[in-house]
């Protein structure tokens, strides 16, 4: 989306980076507060709050008159997305026990399908009368009209506070296993570098149009989907 935004609101590299930073900071805040929030209000309400936060971020992004405001919108998106990922994956593990890992994998596949559809549709919507702002507003509509009612319905019907089963022989990480957080950090660095900067790099360095950069990003998401 950044190449399209840059055509409408010219941005320096620093301002473009602020959008990615906003996502990261929102996600970092969520990773710190989600568990305390879960203890106070429950996983179900955390999922609802995350959904609403993503919707608010999408609306602010669609209406933002300046890059600083659109970067601020990313805080809400990052916070909501991370809240949903954390609470949702833990909920799957709590509800389904040994099958939870498989369901978390399926969750990631569905996430990839959504990302692929979004990047494929973006050039079409951006070229229409809706423009990139209309595309940014679509997630808000889907979240408020479809996702939020489904989450609320699920929260009312399903016990969301079950404990996650931990194998009896689980022990603290030792030796090289302690490097797992470092490995995950490096993986996320690489992943975010590709996911959030590929389209901008192709547009500003390789000289592709915003539409072709989006299509190339969609092709990358096809590979991500196959891998997952």
JSON list of C-alpha atoms in Angstrom, two decimals:
[
{"chain": "A", "resi": 1, "resn": "UNK", "atom": "CA", "xyz": [0.00, 0.00, 0.00]},
{"chain": "A", "resi": 2, "resn": "UNK", "atom": "CA", "xyz": [2.90, 2.40, 0.66]},
{"chain": "A", "resi": 3, "resn": "UNK", "atom": "CA", "xyz": [3.68, 3.06, -3.04]},
{"chain": "A", "resi": 4, "resn": "UNK", "atom": "CA", "xyz": [0.07, 4.14, -3.62]},
{"chain": "A", "resi": 5, "resn": "UNK", "atom": "CA", "xyz": [0.10, 6.29, -0.51]},
{"chain": "A", "resi": 6, "resn": "UNK", "atom": "CA", "xyz": [3.35, 7.90, -1.65]},
{"chain": "A", "resi": 7, "resn": "UNK", "atom": "CA", "xyz": [1.72, 8.97, -4.93]},
{"chain": "A", "resi": 8, "resn": "UNK", "atom": "CA", "xyz": [-1.04, 10.74, -2.98]},
{"chain": "A", "resi": 9, "resn": "UNK", "atom": "CA", "xyz": [1.00, 11.96, 0.01]},
{"chain": "A", "resi": 10, "resn": "UNK", "atom": "CA", "xyz": [4.68, 12.35, -0.93]},
{"chain": "A", "resi": 11, "resn": "UNK", "atom": "CA", "xyz": [6.80, 10.86, 1.85]},
{"chain": "A", "resi": 12, "resn": "UNK", "atom": "CA", "xyz": [10.46, 10.72, 2.71]},
{"chain": "A", "resi": 13, "resn": "UNK", "atom": "CA", "xyz": [12.09, 7.40, 3.56]},
{"chain": "A", "resi": 14, "resn": "UNK", "atom": "CA", "xyz": [11.79, 8.36, 7.22]},
{"chain": "A", "resi": 15, "resn": "UNK", "atom": "CA", "xyz": [8.03, 8.92, 6.99]},
{"chain": "A", "resi": 16, "resn": "UNK", "atom": "CA", "xyz": [7.58, 5.63, 5.15]},
{"chain": "A", "resi": 17, "resn": "UNK", "atom": "CA", "xyz": [9.59, 3.91, 7.88]},
{"chain": "A", "resi": 18, "resn": "UNK", "atom": "CA", "xyz": [7.33, 5.43, 10.53]},
{"chain": "A", "resi": 19, "resn": "UNK", "atom": "CA", "xyz": [4.42, 3.36, 9.17]},
{"chain": "A", "resi": 20, "resn": "UNK", "atom": "CA", "xyz": [6.36, 0.12, 9.67]},
{"chain": "A", "resi": 21, "resn": "UNK", "atom": "CA", "xyz": [7.57, 1.36, 13.04]},
{"chain": "A", "resi": 22, "resn": "UNK", "atom": "CA", "xyz": [3.96, 2.08, 14.02]},
{"chain": "A", "resi": 23, "resn": "UNK", "atom": "CA", "xyz": [3.00, -1.52, 13.25]},
{"chain": "A", "resi": 24, "resn": "UNK", "atom": "CA", "xyz": [5.96, -2.81, 15.25]},
{"chain": "A", "resi": 25, "resn": "UNK", "atom": "CA", "xyz": [5.34, -0.53, 18.26]},
{"chain": "A", "resi": 26, "resn": "UNK", "atom": "CA", "xyz": [1.65, -1.41, 18.31]},
{"chain": "A", "resi": 27, "resn": "UNK", "atom": "CA", "xyz": [2.57, -5.09, 18.23]},
{"chain": "A", "resi": 28, "resn": "UNK", "atom": "CA", "xyz": [5.14, -4.64, 20.99]},
{"chain": "A", "resi": 29, "resn": "UNK", "atom": "CA", "xyz": [2.62, -2.89, 23.23]},
{"chain": "A", "resi": 30, "resn": "UNK", "atom": "CA", "xyz": [0.11, -5.68, 22.59]},
{"chain": "A", "resi": 31, "resn": "UNK", "atom": "CA", "xyz": [2.66, -8.38, 23.45]},
{"chain": "A", "resi": 32, "resn": "UNK", "atom": "CA", "xyz": [3.18, -6.71, 26.83]},
{"chain": "A", "resi": 33, "resn": "UNK", "atom": "CA", "xyz": [-0.44, -5.99, 27.77]},
{"chain": "A", "resi": 34, "resn": "UNK", "atom": "CA", "xyz": [-2.42, -8.87, 26.25]},
{"chain": "A", "resi": 35, "resn": "UNK", "atom": "CA", "xyz": [-1.77, -11.38, 29.04]},
{"chain": "A", "resi": 36, "resn": "UNK", "atom": "CA", "xyz": [-2.54, -8.94, 31.89]},
{"chain": "A", "resi": 37, "resn": "UNK", "atom": "CA", "xyz": [-5.63, -7.88, 29.95]},
{"chain": "A", "resi": 38, "resn": "UNK", "atom": "CA", "xyz": [-6.63, -11.51, 29.49]},
{"chain": "A", "resi": 39, "resn": "UNK", "atom": "CA", "xyz": [-6.48, -12.05, 33.24]},
{"chain": "A", "resi": 40, "resn": "UNK", "atom": "CA", "xyz": [-8.68, -9.03, 33.88]},
{"chain": "A", "resi": 41, "resn": "UNK", "atom": "CA", "xyz": [-11.26, -9.19, 31.08]},
{"chain": "A", "resi": 42, "resn": "UNK", "atom": "CA", "xyz": [-10.82, -12.62, 29.46]},
{"chain": "A", "resi": 43, "resn": "UNK", "atom": "CA", "xyz": [-9.57, -13.84, 26.07]},
{"chain": "A", "resi": 44, "resn": "UNK", "atom": "CA", "xyz": [-12.91, -13.23, 24.40]},
{"chain": "A", "resi": 45, "resn": "UNK", "atom": "CA", "xyz": [-12.87, -9.53, 25.19]},
{"chain": "A", "resi": 46, "resn": "UNK", "atom": "CA", "xyz": [-9.23, -9.32, 24.13]},
{"chain": "A", "resi": 47, "resn": "UNK", "atom": "CA", "xyz": [-10.24, -10.70, 20.73]},
{"chain": "A", "resi": 48, "resn": "UNK", "atom": "CA", "xyz": [-13.07, -8.16, 20.51]},
{"chain": "A", "resi": 49, "resn": "UNK", "atom": "CA", "xyz": [-10.75, -5.30, 21.49]},
{"chain": "A", "resi": 50, "resn": "UNK", "atom": "CA", "xyz": [-8.18, -6.40, 18.91]},
{"chain": "A", "resi": 51, "resn": "UNK", "atom": "CA", "xyz": [-10.80, -6.52, 16.18]},
{"chain": "A", "resi": 52, "resn": "UNK", "atom": "CA", "xyz": [-12.06, -3.04, 17.05]},
{"chain": "A", "resi": 53, "resn": "UNK", "atom": "CA", "xyz": [-8.51, -1.68, 17.19]},
{"chain": "A", "resi": 54, "resn": "UNK", "atom": "CA", "xyz": [-7.79, -2.98, 13.66]},
{"chain": "A", "resi": 55, "resn": "UNK", "atom": "CA", "xyz": [-11.04, -1.43, 12.41]},
{"chain": "A", "resi": 56, "resn": "UNK", "atom": "CA", "xyz": [-10.21, 1.94, 13.98]},
{"chain": "A", "resi": 57, "resn": "UNK", "atom": "CA", "xyz": [-6.75, 1.86, 12.44]},
{"chain": "A", "resi": 58, "resn": "UNK", "atom": "CA", "xyz": [-8.19, 1.08, 9.00]},
{"chain": "A", "resi": 59, "resn": "UNK", "atom": "CA", "xyz": [-10.67, 3.97, 9.24]},
{"chain": "A", "resi": 60, "resn": "UNK", "atom": "CA", "xyz": [-8.00, 6.44, 10.37]},
{"chain": "A", "resi": 61, "resn": "UNK", "atom": "CA", "xyz": [-5.71, 5.26, 7.57]},
{"chain": "A", "resi": 62, "resn": "UNK", "atom": "CA", "xyz": [-8.43, 5.68, 4.95]},
{"chain": "A", "resi": 63, "resn": "UNK", "atom": "CA", "xyz": [-9.20, 9.24, 6.12]},
{"chain": "A", "resi": 64, "resn": "UNK", "atom": "CA", "xyz": [-5.66, 10.38, 6.98]},
{"chain": "A", "resi": 65, "resn": "UNK", "atom": "CA", "xyz": [-4.87, 13.75, 5.36]},
{"chain": "A", "resi": 66, "resn": "UNK", "atom": "CA", "xyz": [-1.14, 13.55, 6.18]},
{"chain": "A", "resi": 67, "resn": "UNK", "atom": "CA", "xyz": [1.53, 10.84, 6.55]},
{"chain": "A", "resi": 68, "resn": "UNK", "atom": "CA", "xyz": [1.94, 11.39, 10.29]},
{"chain": "A", "resi": 69, "resn": "UNK", "atom": "CA", "xyz": [-1.70, 10.52, 10.88]},
{"chain": "A", "resi": 70, "resn": "UNK", "atom": "CA", "xyz": [-1.56, 7.47, 8.62]},
{"chain": "A", "resi": 71, "resn": "UNK", "atom": "CA", "xyz": [1.55, 6.32, 10.51]},
{"chain": "A", "resi": 72, "resn": "UNK", "atom": "CA", "xyz": [-0.36, 6.75, 13.78]},
{"chain": "A", "resi": 73, "resn": "UNK", "atom": "CA", "xyz": [-3.13, 4.57, 12.33]},
{"chain": "A", "resi": 74, "resn": "UNK", "atom": "CA", "xyz": [-0.59, 1.76, 12.06]},
{"chain": "A", "resi": 75, "resn": "UNK", "atom": "CA", "xyz": [-0.28, 1.75, 15.84]},
{"chain": "A", "resi": 76, "resn": "UNK", "atom": "CA", "xyz": [-3.92, 0.66, 16.11]},
{"chain": "A", "resi": 77, "resn": "UNK", "atom": "CA", "xyz": [-3.50, -1.93, 13.35]},
{"chain": "A", "resi": 78, "resn": "UNK", "atom": "CA", "xyz": [-0.33, -3.37, 14.89]},
{"chain": "A", "resi": 79, "resn": "UNK", "atom": "CA", "xyz": [-1.87, -3.48, 18.36]},
{"chain": "A", "resi": 80, "resn": "UNK", "atom": "CA", "xyz": [-5.06, -5.14, 17.15]},
{"chain": "A", "resi": 81, "resn": "UNK", "atom": "CA", "xyz": [-3.37, -7.64, 14.85]},
{"chain": "A", "resi": 82, "resn": "UNK", "atom": "CA", "xyz": [-0.91, -8.79, 17.50]},
{"chain": "A", "resi": 83, "resn": "UNK", "atom": "CA", "xyz": [-3.62, -9.00, 20.15]},
{"chain": "A", "resi": 84, "resn": "UNK", "atom": "CA", "xyz": [-5.70, -11.23, 17.90]},
{"chain": "A", "resi": 85, "resn": "UNK", "atom": "CA", "xyz": [-2.73, -13.43, 16.98]},
{"chain": "A", "resi": 86, "resn": "UNK", "atom": "CA", "xyz": [-1.68, -13.94, 20.60]},
{"chain": "A", "resi": 87, "resn": "UNK", "atom": "CA", "xyz": [-5.13, -14.46, 22.09]},
{"chain": "A", "resi": 88, "resn": "UNK", "atom": "CA", "xyz": [-6.38, -16.45, 19.09]},
{"chain": "A", "resi": 89, "resn": "UNK", "atom": "CA", "xyz": [-3.49, -18.91, 18.99]},
{"chain": "A", "resi": 90, "resn": "UNK", "atom": "CA", "xyz": [-3.56, -19.48, 22.73]},
{"chain": "A", "resi": 91, "resn": "UNK", "atom": "CA", "xyz": [-7.32, -19.97, 22.55]},
{"chain": "A", "resi": 92, "resn": "UNK", "atom": "CA", "xyz": [-6.91, -22.63, 19.86]},
{"chain": "A", "resi": 93, "resn": "UNK", "atom": "CA", "xyz": [-4.37, -24.43, 22.04]},
{"chain": "A", "resi": 94, "resn": "UNK", "atom": "CA", "xyz": [-6.69, -24.21, 25.08]},
{"chain": "A", "resi": 95, "resn": "UNK", "atom": "CA", "xyz": [-9.77, -25.42, 23.23]},
{"chain": "A", "resi": 96, "resn": "UNK", "atom": "CA", "xyz": [-8.24, -28.19, 21.14]},
{"chain": "A", "resi": 97, "resn": "UNK", "atom": "CA", "xyz": [-5.32, -29.50, 23.19]},
{"chain": "A", "resi": 98, "resn": "UNK", "atom": "CA", "xyz": [-3.03, -31.74, 21.08]},
{"chain": "A", "resi": 99, "resn": "UNK", "atom": "CA", "xyz": [-4.82, -30.63, 17.89]},
{"chain": "A", "resi": 100, "resn": "UNK", "atom": "CA", "xyz": [-4.09, -27.01, 18.69]},
{"chain": "A", "resi": 101, "resn": "UNK", "atom": "CA", "xyz": [-0.75, -26.96, 16.86]},
{"chain": "A", "resi": 102, "resn": "UNK", "atom": "CA", "xyz": [-2.38, -28.16, 13.65]},
{"chain": "A", "resi": 103, "resn": "UNK", "atom": "CA", "xyz": [-5.14, -25.57, 13.96]},
{"chain": "A", "resi": 104, "resn": "UNK", "atom": "CA", "xyz": [-2.58, -22.82, 14.53]},
{"chain": "A", "resi": 105, "resn": "UNK", "atom": "CA", "xyz": [-0.92, -23.94, 11.30]},
{"chain": "A", "resi": 106, "resn": "UNK", "atom": "CA", "xyz": [-4.26, -23.74, 9.52]},
{"chain": "A", "resi": 107, "resn": "UNK", "atom": "CA", "xyz": [-4.75, -20.27, 11.00]},
{"chain": "A", "resi": 108, "resn": "UNK", "atom": "CA", "xyz": [-1.47, -19.17, 9.43]},
{"chain": "A", "resi": 109, "resn": "UNK", "atom": "CA", "xyz": [-2.52, -20.64, 6.09]},
{"chain": "A", "resi": 110, "resn": "UNK", "atom": "CA", "xyz": [-5.78, -18.67, 6.17]},
{"chain": "A", "resi": 111, "resn": "UNK", "atom": "CA", "xyz": [-3.77, -15.56, 7.07]},
{"chain": "A", "resi": 112, "resn": "UNK", "atom": "CA", "xyz": [-1.63, -16.11, 3.98]},
{"chain": "A", "resi": 113, "resn": "UNK", "atom": "CA", "xyz": [-4.72, -16.57, 1.79]},
{"chain": "A", "resi": 114, "resn": "UNK", "atom": "CA", "xyz": [-6.09, -13.26, 3.02]},
{"chain": "A", "resi": 115, "resn": "UNK", "atom": "CA", "xyz": [-2.80, -11.48, 2.37]},
{"chain": "A", "resi": 116, "resn": "UNK", "atom": "CA", "xyz": [-2.60, -12.97, -1.12]},
{"chain": "A", "resi": 117, "resn": "UNK", "atom": "CA", "xyz": [-6.15, -11.88, -1.97]},
{"chain": "A", "resi": 118, "resn": "UNK", "atom": "CA", "xyz": [-5.52, -8.38, -0.62]},
{"chain": "A", "resi": 119, "resn": "UNK", "atom": "CA", "xyz": [-2.32, -7.79, -2.60]},
{"chain": "A", "resi": 120, "resn": "UNK", "atom": "CA", "xyz": [-3.93, -9.22, -5.74]},
{"chain": "A", "resi": 121, "resn": "UNK", "atom": "CA", "xyz": [-7.04, -7.04, -5.43]},
{"chain": "A", "resi": 122, "resn": "UNK", "atom": "CA", "xyz": [-5.19, -3.86, -4.44]},
{"chain": "A", "resi": 123, "resn": "UNK", "atom": "CA", "xyz": [-4.25, -2.73, -7.99]},
{"chain": "A", "resi": 124, "resn": "UNK", "atom": "CA", "xyz": [-7.84, -3.19, -9.15]},
{"chain": "A", "resi": 125, "resn": "UNK", "atom": "CA", "xyz": [-9.38, -1.24, -6.27]},
{"chain": "A", "resi": 126, "resn": "UNK", "atom": "CA", "xyz": [-6.71, 1.46, -6.35]},
{"chain": "A", "resi": 127, "resn": "UNK", "atom": "CA", "xyz": [-7.32, 2.01, -10.08]},
{"chain": "A", "resi": 128, "resn": "UNK", "atom": "CA", "xyz": [-11.07, 2.39, -9.49]},
{"chain": "A", "resi": 129, "resn": "UNK", "atom": "CA", "xyz": [-12.96, 5.38, -8.18]},
{"chain": "A", "resi": 130, "resn": "UNK", "atom": "CA", "xyz": [-12.34, 4.09, -4.64]},
{"chain": "A", "resi": 131, "resn": "UNK", "atom": "CA", "xyz": [-8.58, 4.56, -4.85]},
{"chain": "A", "resi": 132, "resn": "UNK", "atom": "CA", "xyz": [-6.15, 3.36, -2.21]},
{"chain": "A", "resi": 133, "resn": "UNK", "atom": "CA", "xyz": [-8.23, 5.00, 0.51]},
{"chain": "A", "resi": 134, "resn": "UNK", "atom": "CA", "xyz": [-11.21, 2.88, -0.46]},
{"chain": "A", "resi": 135, "resn": "UNK", "atom": "CA", "xyz": [-9.01, -0.18, -0.28]},
{"chain": "A", "resi": 136, "resn": "UNK", "atom": "CA", "xyz": [-7.86, 0.84, 3.20]},
{"chain": "A", "resi": 137, "resn": "UNK", "atom": "CA", "xyz": [-11.50, 1.19, 4.28]},
{"chain": "A", "resi": 138, "resn": "UNK", "atom": "CA", "xyz": [-12.46, -2.33, 3.11]},
{"chain": "A", "resi": 139, "resn": "UNK", "atom": "CA", "xyz": [-10.85, -4.07, 6.13]},
{"chain": "A", "resi": 140, "resn": "UNK", "atom": "CA", "xyz": [-12.81, -1.81, 8.48]},
{"chain": "A", "resi": 141, "resn": "UNK", "atom": "CA", "xyz": [-16.08, -2.80, 6.80]},
{"chain": "A", "resi": 142, "resn": "UNK", "atom": "CA", "xyz": [-15.20, -6.50, 6.88]},
{"chain": "A", "resi": 143, "resn": "UNK", "atom": "CA", "xyz": [-14.10, -6.31, 10.50]},
{"chain": "A", "resi": 144, "resn": "UNK", "atom": "CA", "xyz": [-17.16, -4.45, 11.74]},
{"chain": "A", "resi": 145, "resn": "UNK", "atom": "CA", "xyz": [-19.81, -6.15, 9.61]},
{"chain": "A", "resi": 146, "resn": "UNK", "atom": "CA", "xyz": [-18.47, -9.71, 9.44]},
{"chain": "A", "resi": 147, "resn": "UNK", "atom": "CA", "xyz": [-15.58, -10.48, 11.77]},
{"chain": "A", "resi": 148, "resn": "UNK", "atom": "CA", "xyz": [-16.78, -8.68, 14.89]},
{"chain": "A", "resi": 149, "resn": "UNK", "atom": "CA", "xyz": [-20.25, -10.31, 14.89]},
{"chain": "A", "resi": 150, "resn": "UNK", "atom": "CA", "xyz": [-18.63, -13.72, 14.42]},
{"chain": "A", "resi": 151, "resn": "UNK", "atom": "CA", "xyz": [-16.20, -13.08, 17.28]},
{"chain": "A", "resi": 152, "resn": "UNK", "atom": "CA", "xyz": [-18.99, -11.87, 19.56]},
{"chain": "A", "resi": 153, "resn": "UNK", "atom": "CA", "xyz": [-21.08, -14.91, 18.69]},
{"chain": "A", "resi": 154, "resn": "UNK", "atom": "CA", "xyz": [-18.17, -17.25, 19.33]},
{"chain": "A", "resi": 155, "resn": "UNK", "atom": "CA", "xyz": [-17.35, -15.60, 22.66]},
{"chain": "A", "resi": 156, "resn": "UNK", "atom": "CA", "xyz": [-20.95, -16.03, 23.84]},
{"chain": "A", "resi": 157, "resn": "UNK", "atom": "CA", "xyz": [-21.09, -19.69, 22.81]},
{"chain": "A", "resi": 158, "resn": "UNK", "atom": "CA", "xyz": [-17.59, -20.92, 23.64]},
{"chain": "A", "resi": 159, "resn": "UNK", "atom": "CA", "xyz": [-15.71, -21.02, 26.96]},
{"chain": "A", "resi": 160, "resn": "UNK", "atom": "CA", "xyz": [-12.58, -19.00, 26.20]},
{"chain": "A", "resi": 161, "resn": "UNK", "atom": "CA", "xyz": [-10.71, -19.22, 29.50]},
{"chain": "A", "resi": 162, "resn": "UNK", "atom": "CA", "xyz": [-9.53, -22.82, 29.42]},
{"chain": "A", "resi": 163, "resn": "UNK", "atom": "CA", "xyz": [-5.95, -23.51, 30.48]},
{"chain": "A", "resi": 164, "resn": "UNK", "atom": "CA", "xyz": [-3.37, -24.56, 27.89]},
{"chain": "A", "resi": 165, "resn": "UNK", "atom": "CA", "xyz": [-2.20, -28.12, 28.49]},
{"chain": "A", "resi": 166, "resn": "UNK", "atom": "CA", "xyz": [1.55, -28.30, 29.12]},
{"chain": "A", "resi": 167, "resn": "UNK", "atom": "CA", "xyz": [3.33, -31.70, 28.89]},
{"chain": "A", "resi": 168, "resn": "UNK", "atom": "CA", "xyz": [4.37, -32.99, 32.30]},
{"chain": "A", "resi": 169, "resn": "UNK", "atom": "CA", "xyz": [8.00, -33.42, 31.26]},
{"chain": "A", "resi": 170, "resn": "UNK", "atom": "CA", "xyz": [8.36, -29.82, 30.06]},
{"chain": "A", "resi": 171, "resn": "UNK", "atom": "CA", "xyz": [11.51, -28.24, 31.51]},
{"chain": "A", "resi": 172, "resn": "UNK", "atom": "CA", "xyz": [13.14, -24.80, 31.20]},
{"chain": "A", "resi": 173, "resn": "UNK", "atom": "CA", "xyz": [15.12, -24.29, 28.01]},
{"chain": "A", "resi": 174, "resn": "UNK", "atom": "CA", "xyz": [18.78, -25.16, 28.27]},
{"chain": "A", "resi": 175, "resn": "UNK", "atom": "CA", "xyz": [21.82, -25.00, 26.01]},
{"chain": "A", "resi": 176, "resn": "UNK", "atom": "CA", "xyz": [21.16, -24.01, 22.44]},
{"chain": "A", "resi": 177, "resn": "UNK", "atom": "CA", "xyz": [17.40, -24.01, 23.06]},
{"chain": "A", "resi": 178, "resn": "UNK", "atom": "CA", "xyz": [17.91, -20.71, 24.86]},
{"chain": "A", "resi": 179, "resn": "UNK", "atom": "CA", "xyz": [18.81, -19.17, 21.52]},
{"chain": "A", "resi": 180, "resn": "UNK", "atom": "CA", "xyz": [15.25, -19.78, 20.24]},
{"chain": "A", "resi": 181, "resn": "UNK", "atom": "CA", "xyz": [14.14, -16.18, 20.99]},
{"chain": "A", "resi": 182, "resn": "UNK", "atom": "CA", "xyz": [17.16, -14.85, 19.08]},
{"chain": "A", "resi": 183, "resn": "UNK", "atom": "CA", "xyz": [16.36, -17.10, 16.12]},
{"chain": "A", "resi": 184, "resn": "UNK", "atom": "CA", "xyz": [12.73, -15.94, 16.18]},
{"chain": "A", "resi": 185, "resn": "UNK", "atom": "CA", "xyz": [13.87, -12.31, 16.30]},
{"chain": "A", "resi": 186, "resn": "UNK", "atom": "CA", "xyz": [16.06, -12.77, 13.23]},
{"chain": "A", "resi": 187, "resn": "UNK", "atom": "CA", "xyz": [13.25, -14.59, 11.41]},
{"chain": "A", "resi": 188, "resn": "UNK", "atom": "CA", "xyz": [10.85, -11.72, 12.06]},
{"chain": "A", "resi": 189, "resn": "UNK", "atom": "CA", "xyz": [13.45, -9.17, 10.91]},
{"chain": "A", "resi": 190, "resn": "UNK", "atom": "CA", "xyz": [13.79, -10.98, 7.57]},
{"chain": "A", "resi": 191, "resn": "UNK", "atom": "CA", "xyz": [10.04, -11.57, 7.26]},
{"chain": "A", "resi": 192, "resn": "UNK", "atom": "CA", "xyz": [9.12, -7.95, 7.92]},
{"chain": "A", "resi": 193, "resn": "UNK", "atom": "CA", "xyz": [11.85, -6.73, 5.61]},
{"chain": "A", "resi": 194, "resn": "UNK", "atom": "CA", "xyz": [10.29, -8.62, 2.72]},
{"chain": "A", "resi": 195, "resn": "UNK", "atom": "CA", "xyz": [6.62, -8.24, 3.62]},
{"chain": "A", "resi": 196, "resn": "UNK", "atom": "CA", "xyz": [6.66, -4.50, 4.23]},
{"chain": "A", "resi": 197, "resn": "UNK", "atom": "CA", "xyz": [9.47, -3.19, 2.03]},
{"chain": "A", "resi": 198, "resn": "UNK", "atom": "CA", "xyz": [9.32, -5.37, -1.09]},
{"chain": "A", "resi": 199, "resn": "UNK", "atom": "CA", "xyz": [6.65, -3.32, -2.89]},
{"chain": "A", "resi": 200, "resn": "UNK", "atom": "CA", "xyz": [8.32, -0.01, -1.97]},
{"chain": "A", "resi": 201, "resn": "UNK", "atom": "CA", "xyz": [11.73, -1.30, -3.10]},
{"chain": "A", "resi": 202, "resn": "UNK", "atom": "CA", "xyz": [10.33, -2.49, -6.43]},
{"chain": "A", "resi": 203, "resn": "UNK", "atom": "CA", "xyz": [8.62, 0.85, -7.00]},
{"chain": "A", "resi": 204, "resn": "UNK", "atom": "CA", "xyz": [11.42, 3.20, -5.93]},
{"chain": "A", "resi": 205, "resn": "UNK", "atom": "CA", "xyz": [14.53, 1.20, -6.87]},
{"chain": "A", "resi": 206, "resn": "UNK", "atom": "CA", "xyz": [13.46, -1.16, -9.64]},
{"chain": "A", "resi": 207, "resn": "UNK", "atom": "CA", "xyz": [11.16, 1.41, -11.21]},
{"chain": "A", "resi": 208, "resn": "UNK", "atom": "CA", "xyz": [8.01, -0.71, -11.28]},
{"chain": "A", "resi": 209, "resn": "UNK", "atom": "CA", "xyz": [4.62, 0.95, -11.17]},
{"chain": "A", "resi": 210, "resn": "UNK", "atom": "CA", "xyz": [2.70, 0.71, -7.91]},
{"chain": "A", "resi": 211, "resn": "UNK", "atom": "CA", "xyz": [0.33, -1.79, -9.55]},
{"chain": "A", "resi": 212, "resn": "UNK", "atom": "CA", "xyz": [3.12, -4.07, -10.79]},
{"chain": "A", "resi": 213, "resn": "UNK", "atom": "CA", "xyz": [4.90, -3.84, -7.44]},
{"chain": "A", "resi": 214, "resn": "UNK", "atom": "CA", "xyz": [1.67, -5.00, -5.78]},
{"chain": "A", "resi": 215, "resn": "UNK", "atom": "CA", "xyz": [1.34, -7.89, -8.23]},
{"chain": "A", "resi": 216, "resn": "UNK", "atom": "CA", "xyz": [4.94, -8.94, -7.53]},
{"chain": "A", "resi": 217, "resn": "UNK", "atom": "CA", "xyz": [4.19, -8.88, -3.81]},
{"chain": "A", "resi": 218, "resn": "UNK", "atom": "CA", "xyz": [1.16, -11.08, -4.46]},
{"chain": "A", "resi": 219, "resn": "UNK", "atom": "CA", "xyz": [3.46, -13.55, -6.23]},
{"chain": "A", "resi": 220, "resn": "UNK", "atom": "CA", "xyz": [5.66, -13.62, -3.13]},
{"chain": "A", "resi": 221, "resn": "UNK", "atom": "CA", "xyz": [2.58, -14.38, -1.02]},
{"chain": "A", "resi": 222, "resn": "UNK", "atom": "CA", "xyz": [1.84, -17.35, -3.29]},
{"chain": "A", "resi": 223, "resn": "UNK", "atom": "CA", "xyz": [5.22, -18.76, -2.26]},
{"chain": "A", "resi": 224, "resn": "UNK", "atom": "CA", "xyz": [4.50, -18.01, 1.40]},
{"chain": "A", "resi": 225, "resn": "UNK", "atom": "CA", "xyz": [1.16, -19.81, 1.11]},
{"chain": "A", "resi": 226, "resn": "UNK", "atom": "CA", "xyz": [2.77, -22.87, -0.50]},
{"chain": "A", "resi": 227, "resn": "UNK", "atom": "CA", "xyz": [5.39, -22.98, 2.24]},
{"chain": "A", "resi": 228, "resn": "UNK", "atom": "CA", "xyz": [2.86, -22.77, 5.01]}
]
